[in-house]
Short mmCIF file of C-alpha atoms in Angstrom, two decimals:
data_model
loop_
_atom_site.label_atom_id
_atom_site.label_comp_id
_atom_site.label_asym_id
_atom_site.label_seq_id
_atom_site.Cartn_x
_atom_site.Cartn_y
_atom_site.Cartn_z
CA MET K 1 0.06 -0.11 -0.09
CA GLU K 2 2.88 2.41 0.54
CA TYR K 3 3.97 1.58 -2.89
CA ILE K 4 0.60 2.94 -4.14
CA ALA K 5 0.32 5.79 -1.92
CA ASN K 6 3.88 7.05 -3.01
CA HIS K 7 3.71 6.30 -6.87
CA PRO K 8 3.05 9.16 -9.04
CA ILE K 9 0.77 7.52 -11.18
CA TYR K 10 -1.20 4.91 -9.04
CA TYR K 11 -1.49 6.90 -5.95
CA HIS K 12 -5.18 8.03 -6.60
CA TRP K 13 -6.23 3.87 -6.32
CA TRP K 14 -5.00 4.41 -2.66
CA PRO K 15 -8.24 4.78 -1.21
CA MET K 16 -10.22 2.23 -3.23
CA PHE K 17 -7.50 -0.43 -2.50
CA THR K 18 -7.30 0.82 1.53
CA ILE K 19 -11.12 0.42 1.50
CA LEU K 20 -11.32 -3.04 -0.20
CA LEU K 21 -8.40 -4.38 2.13
CA GLY K 22 -9.66 -2.75 5.04
CA THR K 23 -13.74 -3.98 4.78
CA GLY K 24 -13.47 -7.17 3.02
CA CYS K 25 -16.24 -5.95 0.37
CA ARG K 26 -16.90 -7.78 -2.68
CA ILE K 27 -15.50 -5.57 -5.60
CA GLY K 28 -19.27 -5.20 -6.51
CA GLU K 29 -20.38 -4.23 -3.07
CA ALA K 30 -17.51 -1.81 -2.90
CA LEU K 31 -18.24 -0.11 -6.30
CA GLY K 32 -21.70 0.16 -5.35
CA LEU K 33 -21.32 2.28 -2.04
CA ARG K 34 -22.88 5.69 -2.24
CA TRP K 35 -22.04 8.47 0.21
CA GLN K 36 -25.51 7.90 1.95
CA ASP K 37 -24.25 4.17 2.82
CA LEU K 38 -21.59 5.60 5.26
CA ASP K 39 -22.51 6.71 8.75
CA PHE K 40 -19.25 8.82 9.73
CA GLU K 41 -20.77 9.60 13.50
CA ASN K 42 -21.02 5.58 14.38
CA ARG K 43 -18.30 4.94 12.03
CA VAL K 44 -20.34 2.03 10.01
CA ILE K 45 -20.76 1.12 6.60
CA SER K 46 -24.05 -0.24 4.99
CA ILE K 47 -24.18 -2.95 2.54
CA ASN K 48 -27.77 -3.44 0.79
CA HIS K 49 -26.68 -3.62 -2.68
CA SER K 50 -23.80 -3.94 -5.21
CA LEU K 51 -23.04 -3.32 -8.79
CA VAL K 52 -22.42 -5.93 -11.53
CA TYR K 53 -20.92 -5.73 -15.08
CA TYR K 54 -22.49 -7.63 -17.59
CA PRO K 55 -23.39 -7.61 -21.85
CA ALA K 56 -26.11 -5.42 -22.19
CA ASN K 57 -29.31 -6.58 -23.72
CA GLY K 58 -28.61 -7.63 -27.54
CA SER K 59 -25.22 -5.74 -27.10
CA ASN K 60 -21.66 -6.70 -27.05
CA LYS K 61 -21.19 -3.78 -24.74
CA CYS K 62 -21.10 -4.52 -20.93
CA VAL K 63 -22.82 -2.27 -18.34
CA LEU K 64 -23.05 -1.81 -14.69
CA ARG K 65 -26.53 -2.66 -13.42
CA VAL K 66 -27.69 -2.65 -9.43
CA SER K 67 -28.12 -5.78 -8.04
CA LEU K 68 -29.88 -6.60 -4.58
CA PRO K 69 -28.83 -9.21 -2.28
CA LYS K 70 -30.10 -12.59 -2.65
CA THR K 71 -29.82 -13.49 0.77
CA ASP K 72 -30.16 -11.69 4.17
CA ALA K 73 -26.52 -12.30 4.63
CA GLY K 74 -25.68 -9.94 1.94
CA ILE K 75 -27.36 -7.11 3.57
CA ARG K 76 -24.97 -6.09 6.62
CA THR K 77 -23.06 -3.39 8.24
CA ILE K 78 -19.32 -3.36 8.67
CA PRO K 79 -17.44 -1.29 11.07
CA MET K 80 -15.65 1.45 9.98
CA LEU K 81 -11.90 1.30 10.81
CA ASP K 82 -9.64 4.51 11.15
CA ILE K 83 -7.38 3.86 7.88
CA VAL K 84 -10.75 3.25 6.00
CA LYS K 85 -12.52 6.44 7.53
CA ASP K 86 -9.43 8.46 6.34
CA ALA K 87 -9.53 6.75 2.67
CA PHE K 88 -13.24 7.58 2.73
CA GLU K 89 -12.72 11.45 3.71
CA MET K 90 -9.92 11.64 1.50
CA LEU K 91 -12.43 11.06 -1.64
CA TYR K 92 -15.20 13.50 -0.05
CA GLU K 93 -12.41 16.00 -0.05
CA GLU K 94 -11.15 15.32 -3.61
CA GLN K 95 -14.87 15.28 -4.78
CA LYS K 96 -16.05 18.46 -2.89
CA GLU K 97 -13.49 20.14 -4.80
CA ASN K 98 -13.41 18.34 -8.00
CA GLY K 99 -17.00 17.69 -8.30
CA PHE K 100 -19.14 14.49 -7.23
CA ASN K 101 -19.51 11.43 -9.18
CA GLU K 102 -23.32 12.21 -11.29
CA THR K 103 -23.60 8.72 -12.63
CA GLU K 104 -27.11 7.21 -12.14
CA ILE K 105 -27.33 3.67 -12.41
CA ASP K 106 -30.88 1.73 -12.07
CA GLY K 107 -32.43 4.77 -10.58
CA MET K 108 -29.33 5.01 -7.81
CA SER K 109 -26.93 7.89 -7.79
CA GLY K 110 -24.05 9.51 -5.07
CA PHE K 111 -21.89 6.59 -6.07
CA ILE K 112 -18.51 7.13 -4.04
CA PHE K 113 -15.77 5.66 -6.98
CA CYS K 114 -15.33 7.92 -9.55
CA ASN K 115 -12.90 7.10 -12.79
CA ARG K 116 -11.21 9.60 -14.88
CA PHE K 117 -14.68 10.01 -17.11
CA GLY K 118 -16.67 10.79 -14.33
CA SER K 119 -18.15 7.55 -13.98
CA VAL K 120 -17.97 4.55 -11.86
CA PRO K 121 -15.26 2.15 -12.69
CA ASN K 122 -15.96 -1.63 -13.70
CA PRO K 123 -14.45 -4.53 -11.88
CA GLN K 124 -12.61 -5.60 -14.59
CA THR K 125 -10.59 -2.16 -15.01
CA VAL K 126 -10.03 -2.58 -10.76
CA ASN K 127 -8.35 -6.03 -11.28
CA HIS K 128 -6.32 -4.91 -14.57
CA THR K 129 -5.12 -2.10 -12.36
CA ILE K 130 -4.16 -4.26 -9.67
CA LYS K 131 -2.16 -6.32 -12.20
CA ARG K 132 -0.37 -3.47 -13.64
CA ILE K 133 0.55 -2.28 -10.26
CA ALA K 134 2.03 -5.51 -9.34
CA ASN K 135 3.91 -5.73 -12.47
CA ASN K 136 5.29 -2.25 -12.04
CA TYR K 137 6.42 -3.01 -8.28
CA ASN K 138 8.09 -6.22 -9.30
CA ALA K 139 9.99 -4.68 -11.90
CA ASP K 140 10.96 -2.12 -9.40
CA GLU K 141 11.78 -4.66 -6.75
CA VAL K 142 14.07 -6.58 -9.39
CA VAL K 143 15.91 -3.50 -9.68
CA ARG K 144 16.35 -2.43 -6.04
CA ALA K 145 17.25 -6.20 -5.10
CA LYS K 146 20.01 -6.08 -7.92
CA LYS K 147 21.51 -2.90 -6.20
CA GLU K 148 21.41 -4.44 -2.62
CA HIS K 149 22.65 -7.68 -3.76
CA ARG K 150 19.66 -9.93 -2.77
CA ASP K 151 16.80 -11.92 -4.17
CA PRO K 152 13.92 -9.85 -5.24
CA ILE K 153 10.68 -10.57 -3.16
CA ILE K 154 8.23 -10.77 -5.99
CA LEU K 155 4.46 -10.36 -5.80
CA PRO K 156 2.35 -13.13 -7.12
CA ASN K 157 -0.58 -12.43 -9.32
CA PHE K 158 -3.68 -11.26 -7.52
CA SER K 159 -7.05 -9.97 -7.81
CA CYS K 160 -9.73 -7.89 -5.28
CA HIS K 161 -10.98 -11.31 -4.16
CA HIS K 162 -7.71 -11.76 -2.75
CA LEU K 163 -7.85 -8.71 -1.05
CA ARG K 164 -11.25 -9.79 0.67
CA HIS K 165 -9.65 -13.26 1.44
CA THR K 166 -6.82 -11.45 3.14
CA PHE K 167 -9.03 -9.17 5.29
CA CYS K 168 -11.18 -12.35 6.34
CA THR K 169 -7.97 -14.26 7.31
CA ARG K 170 -6.78 -11.52 9.40
CA LEU K 171 -10.28 -10.89 11.26
CA CYS K 172 -10.18 -15.10 11.74
CA GLU K 173 -6.67 -14.25 13.17
CA ASN K 174 -8.15 -11.83 15.70
CA GLU K 175 -11.81 -12.91 15.96
CA THR K 176 -13.11 -16.30 17.78
CA ASN K 177 -16.71 -15.70 17.40
CA LEU K 178 -17.47 -16.90 13.78
CA LYS K 179 -21.12 -15.58 13.86
CA VAL K 180 -19.04 -12.26 13.89
CA ILE K 181 -17.04 -12.81 11.37
CA GLN K 182 -19.76 -14.68 8.89
CA SER K 183 -21.86 -11.60 9.65
CA ILE K 184 -19.10 -8.80 8.43
CA MET K 185 -17.99 -11.02 5.41
CA GLY K 186 -21.80 -11.49 4.48
CA HIS K 187 -21.03 -15.35 4.23
CA LYS K 188 -24.46 -17.02 3.24
CA ASN K 189 -23.19 -20.57 4.72
CA ILE K 190 -21.24 -20.86 7.83
CA GLU K 191 -18.91 -23.62 6.35
CA THR K 192 -17.23 -20.99 4.36
CA THR K 193 -16.42 -19.27 7.17
CA LEU K 194 -15.49 -22.15 8.93
CA ASP K 195 -13.16 -23.35 6.02
CA ILE K 196 -11.44 -19.84 6.04
CA TYR K 197 -11.49 -19.84 9.92
CA ALA K 198 -9.49 -23.20 9.81
CA GLU K 199 -6.96 -22.39 7.25
CA ALA K 200 -5.93 -18.89 9.17
CA THR K 201 -5.61 -20.72 12.48
CA GLU K 202 -3.57 -23.48 11.28
CA LYS K 203 -1.13 -21.06 9.91
CA LYS K 204 -1.23 -19.12 13.23
CA LYS K 205 -0.86 -22.04 15.24
CA GLN K 206 2.58 -23.15 13.15
CA GLU K 207 4.00 -19.49 13.56
CA SER K 208 3.05 -19.86 16.91
CA PHE K 209 5.31 -22.94 17.23
CA GLU K 210 8.10 -21.51 15.35
CA ASN K 211 8.04 -18.79 17.78
CA LEU K 212 8.10 -21.29 20.90
CA ALA K 213 10.86 -23.04 19.37
CA ALA K 214 13.07 -19.89 18.99
CA LYS K 215 12.36 -18.98 22.97
CA LEU K 216 13.08 -22.39 24.25
CA ASP K 217 16.26 -23.19 25.33
CA ILE K 218 15.98 -27.04 25.79
CA PHE K 219 16.55 -28.21 22.46
#
């Protein structure tokens, strides 16, 4: 995230990726957020719809449409972390100066995220941007590593879904109440939550034993 924040080209993506990584929202849920979905006073984000991107009727051109949750699990509130609040406020101040997003999709307006054309970006664009940023970072890292006489630490390919999974993993490492995790993530089935929780706790267990072995003097 530091690389993005300080990059002369990609810095304006920092708020979006901070919000994705700090909320665990699905990309369609994040892109569908409107200013009225935010409660800064109580520090909560309301998730009640998402945006989907698919071909328009009788056309090869894809358009964004509003999609309502198919289950109650999809309608939820997410606590607003400090860094996420900062990201939203940064976007608000930018739009207050440059103009708010006037895009209307299926009767909804007031969308938070806006591209340079004044419309809501689509999920494909966001994932392509992640790929470009990762490729640029890796190229820069190879140069840095060569100068520092070390092996480069290369980022793997990842997408918006990986940001959601990362958030869920960190949440599982710090929260033991599975119903709370399920509610925040909007998982329809508790089994999905259990699978990620089991994976996260297994990794944490390995780390704990590695730390323990380093501290014990009996071996």
